[in-house]
PDB file of C-alpha atoms in Angstrom:
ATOM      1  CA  UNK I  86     277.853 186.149 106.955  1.00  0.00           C
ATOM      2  CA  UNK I  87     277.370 187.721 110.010  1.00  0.00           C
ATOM      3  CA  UNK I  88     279.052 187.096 113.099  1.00  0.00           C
ATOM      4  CA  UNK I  89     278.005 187.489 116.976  1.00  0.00           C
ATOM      5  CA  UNK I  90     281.186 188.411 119.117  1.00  0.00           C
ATOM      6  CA  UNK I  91     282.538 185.466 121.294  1.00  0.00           C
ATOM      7  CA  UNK I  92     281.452 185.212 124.716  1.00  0.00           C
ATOM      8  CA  UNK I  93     284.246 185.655 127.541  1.00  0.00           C
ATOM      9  CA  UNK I  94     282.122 184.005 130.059  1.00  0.00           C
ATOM     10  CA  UNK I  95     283.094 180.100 130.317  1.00  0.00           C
ATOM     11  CA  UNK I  96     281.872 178.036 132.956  1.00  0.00           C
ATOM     12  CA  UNK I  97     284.344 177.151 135.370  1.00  0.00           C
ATOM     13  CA  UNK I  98     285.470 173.856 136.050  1.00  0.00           C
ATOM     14  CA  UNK I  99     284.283 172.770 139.205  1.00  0.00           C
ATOM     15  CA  UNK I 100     280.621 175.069 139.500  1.00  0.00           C
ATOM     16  CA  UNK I 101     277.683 171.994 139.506  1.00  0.00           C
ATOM     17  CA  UNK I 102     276.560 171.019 136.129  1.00  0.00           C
ATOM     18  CA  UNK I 103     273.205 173.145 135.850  1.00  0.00           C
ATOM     19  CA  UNK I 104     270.870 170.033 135.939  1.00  0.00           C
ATOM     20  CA  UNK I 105     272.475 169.271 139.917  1.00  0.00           C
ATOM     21  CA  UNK I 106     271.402 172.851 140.375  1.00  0.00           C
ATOM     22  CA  UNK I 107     267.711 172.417 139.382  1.00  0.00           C
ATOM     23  CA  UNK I 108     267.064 169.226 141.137  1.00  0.00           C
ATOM     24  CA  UNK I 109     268.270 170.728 144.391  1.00  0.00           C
ATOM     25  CA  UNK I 110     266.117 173.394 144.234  1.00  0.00           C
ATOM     26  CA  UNK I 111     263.206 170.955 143.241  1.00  0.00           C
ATOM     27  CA  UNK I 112     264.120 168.788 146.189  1.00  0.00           C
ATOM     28  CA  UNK I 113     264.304 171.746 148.123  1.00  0.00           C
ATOM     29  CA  UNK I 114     260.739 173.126 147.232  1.00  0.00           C
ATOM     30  CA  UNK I 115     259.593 169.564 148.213  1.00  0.00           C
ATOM     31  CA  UNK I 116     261.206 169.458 151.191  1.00  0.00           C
ATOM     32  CA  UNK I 117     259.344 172.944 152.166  1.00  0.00           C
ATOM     33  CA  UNK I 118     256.290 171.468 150.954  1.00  0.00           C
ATOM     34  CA  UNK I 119     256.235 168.305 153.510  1.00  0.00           C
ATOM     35  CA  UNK I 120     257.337 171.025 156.081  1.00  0.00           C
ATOM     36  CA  UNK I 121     254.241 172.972 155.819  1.00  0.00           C
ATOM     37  CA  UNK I 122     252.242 169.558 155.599  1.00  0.00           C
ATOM     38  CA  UNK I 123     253.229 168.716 159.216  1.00  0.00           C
ATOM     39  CA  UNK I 124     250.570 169.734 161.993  1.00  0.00           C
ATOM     40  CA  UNK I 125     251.964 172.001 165.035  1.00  0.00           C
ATOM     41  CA  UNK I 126     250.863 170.574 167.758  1.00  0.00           C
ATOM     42  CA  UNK I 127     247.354 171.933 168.290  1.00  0.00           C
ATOM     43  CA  UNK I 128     243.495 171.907 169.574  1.00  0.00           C
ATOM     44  CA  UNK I 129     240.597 171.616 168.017  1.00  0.00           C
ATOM     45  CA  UNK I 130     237.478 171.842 169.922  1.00  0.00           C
ATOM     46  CA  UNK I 131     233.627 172.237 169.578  1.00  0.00           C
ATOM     47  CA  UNK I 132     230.216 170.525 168.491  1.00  0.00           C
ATOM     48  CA  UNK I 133     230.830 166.914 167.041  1.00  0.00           C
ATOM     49  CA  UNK I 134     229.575 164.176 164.811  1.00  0.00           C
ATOM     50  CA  UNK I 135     230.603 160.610 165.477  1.00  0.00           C
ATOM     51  CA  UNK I 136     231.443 158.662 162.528  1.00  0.00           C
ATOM     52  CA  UNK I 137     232.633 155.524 163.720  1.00  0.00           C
ATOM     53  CA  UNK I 138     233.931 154.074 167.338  1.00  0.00           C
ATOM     54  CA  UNK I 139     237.459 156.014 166.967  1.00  0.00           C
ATOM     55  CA  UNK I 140     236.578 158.705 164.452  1.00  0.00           C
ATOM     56  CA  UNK I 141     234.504 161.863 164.700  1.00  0.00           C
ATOM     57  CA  UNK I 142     234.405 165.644 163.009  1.00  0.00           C
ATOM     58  CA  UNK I 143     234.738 168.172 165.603  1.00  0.00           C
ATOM     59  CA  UNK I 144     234.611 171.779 163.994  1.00  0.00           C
ATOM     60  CA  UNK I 145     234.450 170.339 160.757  1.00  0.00           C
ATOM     61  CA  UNK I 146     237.520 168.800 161.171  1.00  0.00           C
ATOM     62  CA  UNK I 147     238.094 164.589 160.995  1.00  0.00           C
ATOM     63  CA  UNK I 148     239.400 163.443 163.794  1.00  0.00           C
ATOM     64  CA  UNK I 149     241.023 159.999 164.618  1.00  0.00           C
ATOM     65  CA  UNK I 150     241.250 158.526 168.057  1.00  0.00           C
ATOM     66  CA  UNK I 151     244.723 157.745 168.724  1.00  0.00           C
ATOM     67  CA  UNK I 152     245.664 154.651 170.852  1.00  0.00           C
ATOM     68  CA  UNK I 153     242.619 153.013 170.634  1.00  0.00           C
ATOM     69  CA  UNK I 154     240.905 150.589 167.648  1.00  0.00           C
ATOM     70  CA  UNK I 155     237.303 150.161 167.442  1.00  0.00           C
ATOM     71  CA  UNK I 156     235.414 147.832 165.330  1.00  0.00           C
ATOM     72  CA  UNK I 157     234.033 149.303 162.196  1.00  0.00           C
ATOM     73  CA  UNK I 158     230.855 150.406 160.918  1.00  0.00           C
ATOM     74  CA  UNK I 159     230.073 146.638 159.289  1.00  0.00           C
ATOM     75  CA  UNK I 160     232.162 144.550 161.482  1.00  0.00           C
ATOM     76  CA  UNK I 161     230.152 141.638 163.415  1.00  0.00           C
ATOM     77  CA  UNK I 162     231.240 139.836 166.595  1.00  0.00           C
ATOM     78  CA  UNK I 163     229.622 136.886 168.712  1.00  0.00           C
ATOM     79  CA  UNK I 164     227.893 137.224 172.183  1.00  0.00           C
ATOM     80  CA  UNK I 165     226.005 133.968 173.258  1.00  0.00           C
ATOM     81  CA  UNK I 166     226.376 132.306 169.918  1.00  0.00           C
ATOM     82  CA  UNK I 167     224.943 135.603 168.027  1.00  0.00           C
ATOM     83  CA  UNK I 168     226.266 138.337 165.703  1.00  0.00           C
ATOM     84  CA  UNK I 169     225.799 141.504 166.442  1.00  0.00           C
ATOM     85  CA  UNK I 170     226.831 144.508 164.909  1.00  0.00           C
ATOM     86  CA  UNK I 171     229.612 145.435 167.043  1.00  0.00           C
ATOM     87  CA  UNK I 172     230.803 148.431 164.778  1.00  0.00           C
ATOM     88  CA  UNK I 173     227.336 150.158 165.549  1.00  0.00           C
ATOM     89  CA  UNK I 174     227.575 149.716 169.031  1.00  0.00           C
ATOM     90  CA  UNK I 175     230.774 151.264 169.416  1.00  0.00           C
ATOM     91  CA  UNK I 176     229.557 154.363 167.818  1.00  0.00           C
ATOM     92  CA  UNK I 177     226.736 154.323 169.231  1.00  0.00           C
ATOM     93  CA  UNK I 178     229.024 154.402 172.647  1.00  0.00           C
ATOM     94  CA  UNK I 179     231.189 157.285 171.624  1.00  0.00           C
ATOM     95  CA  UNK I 180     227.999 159.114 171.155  1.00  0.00           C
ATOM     96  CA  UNK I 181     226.875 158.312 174.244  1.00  0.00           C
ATOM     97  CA  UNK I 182     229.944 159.447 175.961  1.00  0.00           C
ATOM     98  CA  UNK I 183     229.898 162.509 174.313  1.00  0.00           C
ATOM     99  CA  UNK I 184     226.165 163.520 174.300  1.00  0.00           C
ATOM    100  CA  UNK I 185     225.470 166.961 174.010  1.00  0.00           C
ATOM    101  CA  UNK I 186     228.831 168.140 175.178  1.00  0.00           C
ATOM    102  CA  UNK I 187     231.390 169.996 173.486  1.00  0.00           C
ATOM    103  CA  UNK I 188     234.411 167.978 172.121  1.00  0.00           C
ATOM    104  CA  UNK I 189     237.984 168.888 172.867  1.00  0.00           C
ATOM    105  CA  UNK I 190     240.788 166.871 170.952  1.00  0.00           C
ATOM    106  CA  UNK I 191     244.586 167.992 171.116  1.00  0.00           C
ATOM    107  CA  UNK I 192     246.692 166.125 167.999  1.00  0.00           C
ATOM    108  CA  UNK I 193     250.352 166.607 167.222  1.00  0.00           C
ATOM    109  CA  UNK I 194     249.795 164.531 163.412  1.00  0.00           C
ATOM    110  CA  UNK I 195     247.745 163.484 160.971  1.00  0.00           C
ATOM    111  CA  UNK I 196     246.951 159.927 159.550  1.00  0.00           C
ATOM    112  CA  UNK I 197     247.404 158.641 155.573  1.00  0.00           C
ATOM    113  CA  UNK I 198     243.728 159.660 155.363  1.00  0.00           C
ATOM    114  CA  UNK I 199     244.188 163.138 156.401  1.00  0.00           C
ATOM    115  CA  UNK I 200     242.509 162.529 159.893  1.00  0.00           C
ATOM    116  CA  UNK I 201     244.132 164.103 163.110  1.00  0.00           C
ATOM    117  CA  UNK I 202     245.282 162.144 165.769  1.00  0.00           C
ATOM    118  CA  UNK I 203     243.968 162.865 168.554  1.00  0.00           C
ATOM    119  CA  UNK I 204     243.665 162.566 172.427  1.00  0.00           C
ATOM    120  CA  UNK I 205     239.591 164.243 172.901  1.00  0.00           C
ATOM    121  CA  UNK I 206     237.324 164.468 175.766  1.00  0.00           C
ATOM    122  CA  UNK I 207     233.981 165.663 176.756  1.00  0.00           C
ATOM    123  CA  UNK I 208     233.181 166.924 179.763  1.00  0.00           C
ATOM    124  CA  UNK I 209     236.976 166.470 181.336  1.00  0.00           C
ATOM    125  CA  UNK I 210     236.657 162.739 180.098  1.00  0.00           C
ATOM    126  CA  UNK I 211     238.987 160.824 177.657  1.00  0.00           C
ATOM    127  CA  UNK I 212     236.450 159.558 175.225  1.00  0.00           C
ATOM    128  CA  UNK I 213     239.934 157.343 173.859  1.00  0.00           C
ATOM    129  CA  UNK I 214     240.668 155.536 177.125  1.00  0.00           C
ATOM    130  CA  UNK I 215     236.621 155.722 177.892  1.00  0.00           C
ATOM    131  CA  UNK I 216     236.477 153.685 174.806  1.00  0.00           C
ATOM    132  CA  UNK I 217     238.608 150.786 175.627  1.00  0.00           C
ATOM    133  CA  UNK I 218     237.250 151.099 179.412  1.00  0.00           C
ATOM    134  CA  UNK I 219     234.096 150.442 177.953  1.00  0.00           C
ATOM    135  CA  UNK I 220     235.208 147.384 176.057  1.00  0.00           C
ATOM    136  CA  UNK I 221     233.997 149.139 172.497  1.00  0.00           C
ATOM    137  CA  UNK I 222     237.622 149.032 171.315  1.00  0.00           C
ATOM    138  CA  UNK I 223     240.771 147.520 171.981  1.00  0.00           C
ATOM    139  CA  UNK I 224     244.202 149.298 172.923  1.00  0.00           C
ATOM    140  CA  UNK I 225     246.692 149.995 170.160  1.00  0.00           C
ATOM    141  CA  UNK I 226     249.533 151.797 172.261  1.00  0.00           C
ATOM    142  CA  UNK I 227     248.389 153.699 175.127  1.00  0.00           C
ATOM    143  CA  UNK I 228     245.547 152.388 177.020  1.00  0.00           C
ATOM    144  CA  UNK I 229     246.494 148.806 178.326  1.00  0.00           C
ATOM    145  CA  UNK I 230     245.288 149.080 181.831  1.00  0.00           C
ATOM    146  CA  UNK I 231     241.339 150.271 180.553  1.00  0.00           C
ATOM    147  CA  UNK I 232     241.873 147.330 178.235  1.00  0.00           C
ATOM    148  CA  UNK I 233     242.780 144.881 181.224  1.00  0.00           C
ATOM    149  CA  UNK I 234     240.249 146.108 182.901  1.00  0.00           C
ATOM    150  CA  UNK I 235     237.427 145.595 180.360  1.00  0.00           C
ATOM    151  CA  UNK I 236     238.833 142.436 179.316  1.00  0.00           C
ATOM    152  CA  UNK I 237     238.240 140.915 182.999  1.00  0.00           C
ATOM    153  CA  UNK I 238     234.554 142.806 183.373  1.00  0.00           C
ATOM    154  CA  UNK I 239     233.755 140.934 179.942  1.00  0.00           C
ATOM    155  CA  UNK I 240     232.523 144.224 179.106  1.00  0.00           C
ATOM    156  CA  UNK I 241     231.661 145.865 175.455  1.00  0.00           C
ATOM    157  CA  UNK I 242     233.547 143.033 172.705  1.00  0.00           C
ATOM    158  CA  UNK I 243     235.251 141.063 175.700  1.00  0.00           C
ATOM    159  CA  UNK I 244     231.548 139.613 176.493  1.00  0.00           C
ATOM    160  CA  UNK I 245     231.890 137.741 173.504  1.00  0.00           C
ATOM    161  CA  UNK I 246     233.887 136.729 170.402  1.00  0.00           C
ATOM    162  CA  UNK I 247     235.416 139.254 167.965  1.00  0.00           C
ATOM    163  CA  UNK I 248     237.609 139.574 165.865  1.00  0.00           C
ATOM    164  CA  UNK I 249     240.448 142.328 165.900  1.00  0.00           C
ATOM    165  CA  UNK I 250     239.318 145.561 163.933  1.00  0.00           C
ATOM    166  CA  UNK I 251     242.931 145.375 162.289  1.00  0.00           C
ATOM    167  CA  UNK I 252     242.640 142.130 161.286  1.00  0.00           C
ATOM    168  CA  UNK I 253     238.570 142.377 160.387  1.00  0.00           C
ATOM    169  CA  UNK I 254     239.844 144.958 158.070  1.00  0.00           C
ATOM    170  CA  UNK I 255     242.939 143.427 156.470  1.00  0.00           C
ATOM    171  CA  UNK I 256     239.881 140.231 155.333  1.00  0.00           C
ATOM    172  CA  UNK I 257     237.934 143.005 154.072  1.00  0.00           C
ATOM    173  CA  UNK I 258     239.465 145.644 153.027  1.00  0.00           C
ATOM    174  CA  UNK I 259     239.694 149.090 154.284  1.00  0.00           C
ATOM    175  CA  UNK I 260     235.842 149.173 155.294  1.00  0.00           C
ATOM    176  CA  UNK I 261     236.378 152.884 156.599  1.00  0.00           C
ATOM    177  CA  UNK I 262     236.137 155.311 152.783  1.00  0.00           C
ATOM    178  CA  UNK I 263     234.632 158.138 152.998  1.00  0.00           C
ATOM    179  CA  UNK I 264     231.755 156.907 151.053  1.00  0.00           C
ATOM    180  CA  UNK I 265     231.490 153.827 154.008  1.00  0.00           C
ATOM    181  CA  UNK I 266     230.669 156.613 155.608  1.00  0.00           C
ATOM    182  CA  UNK I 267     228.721 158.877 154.073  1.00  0.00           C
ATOM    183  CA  UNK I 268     226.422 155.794 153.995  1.00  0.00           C
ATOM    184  CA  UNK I 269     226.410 154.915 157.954  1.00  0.00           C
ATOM    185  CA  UNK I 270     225.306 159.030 157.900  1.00  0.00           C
TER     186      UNK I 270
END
């Protein structure tokens, strides 16, 4: 029978047991993963198309409105004991602001949809607090003087009724897929 030689090589005692080893380096790989995942801080800027009251591509990139919530594409409110459509109208504001301008939006992050959040403006104006000025959607963080303000104009959904796009959604589901809208296109 043949024999191999013995080995002098023995592990030592206290070196990590070789399946410690791997998952470091596989927690390690993921950690460099999420790293690269992160947006710098950045700008995007040029031609856009409004896709709802707080989103829009600009560049060909989606972009969410941070700070502000507008109703969405389906939503309804009440304004002298009527629906409307109060998701169209807000995007039909944001276009409005924006008209044939270009579109400048600086974002630091992105959203679980892949969107970046962003402050934009057109023409040296913040479409986000323009928004909310404008009573087409309500503050979520940063705007709470534009909302005041459109809250005691009655202007945009403060004429009326409405119902809070976080809570519309929440009754309805997430009414903003992709193919929501590809649809509203």
């Amino acid at each position: 029978m043949l024999r191999f030689p013995r080995s002098r090589w023995r592990p030592r005692r206290n070196a990590p047991p070789l399946l410690l080893v791997v998952f470091a380096l596989l927690a390690l790989a993921a950690a460099a993963r999420l790293v690269t995942r992160q947006e710098r801080p950045g700008e995007v800027s040029g031609w856009s198309h409004v896709i709802d009251g707080d989103s829009l591509q600009v560049a060909g990139r989606e972009v969410r409105l941070v700070g502000i919530d507008a109703p969405e594409g389906r939503q309804t409110c009440r304004r002298d004991g009527v629906d409307w459509n109060c998701g169209n109208a807000a995007r039909i504001e944001l276009r409005r602001l924006i008209g044939n301008r270009r579109v400048t939006c600086r974002y630091r992050e992105r959203d679980r949809y892949d969107r970046l959040l962003a402050l934009c403006e057109a023409n040296g104006r913040s479409l986000n607090a323009a928004m909310v000025s404008a009573g087409y959607a309500v503050d979520d963080g940063q705007f709470a003087n534009e909302e005041a303000g459109a809250r005691a104009e009655r202007r945009g959904l403060w004429a009326g009724d409405f119902e809070r796009p976080r809570d519309w959604r929440r009754r309805h589901g997430n009414a903003s897929t992709a193919t929501d809208r590809r649809a509203r296109e």
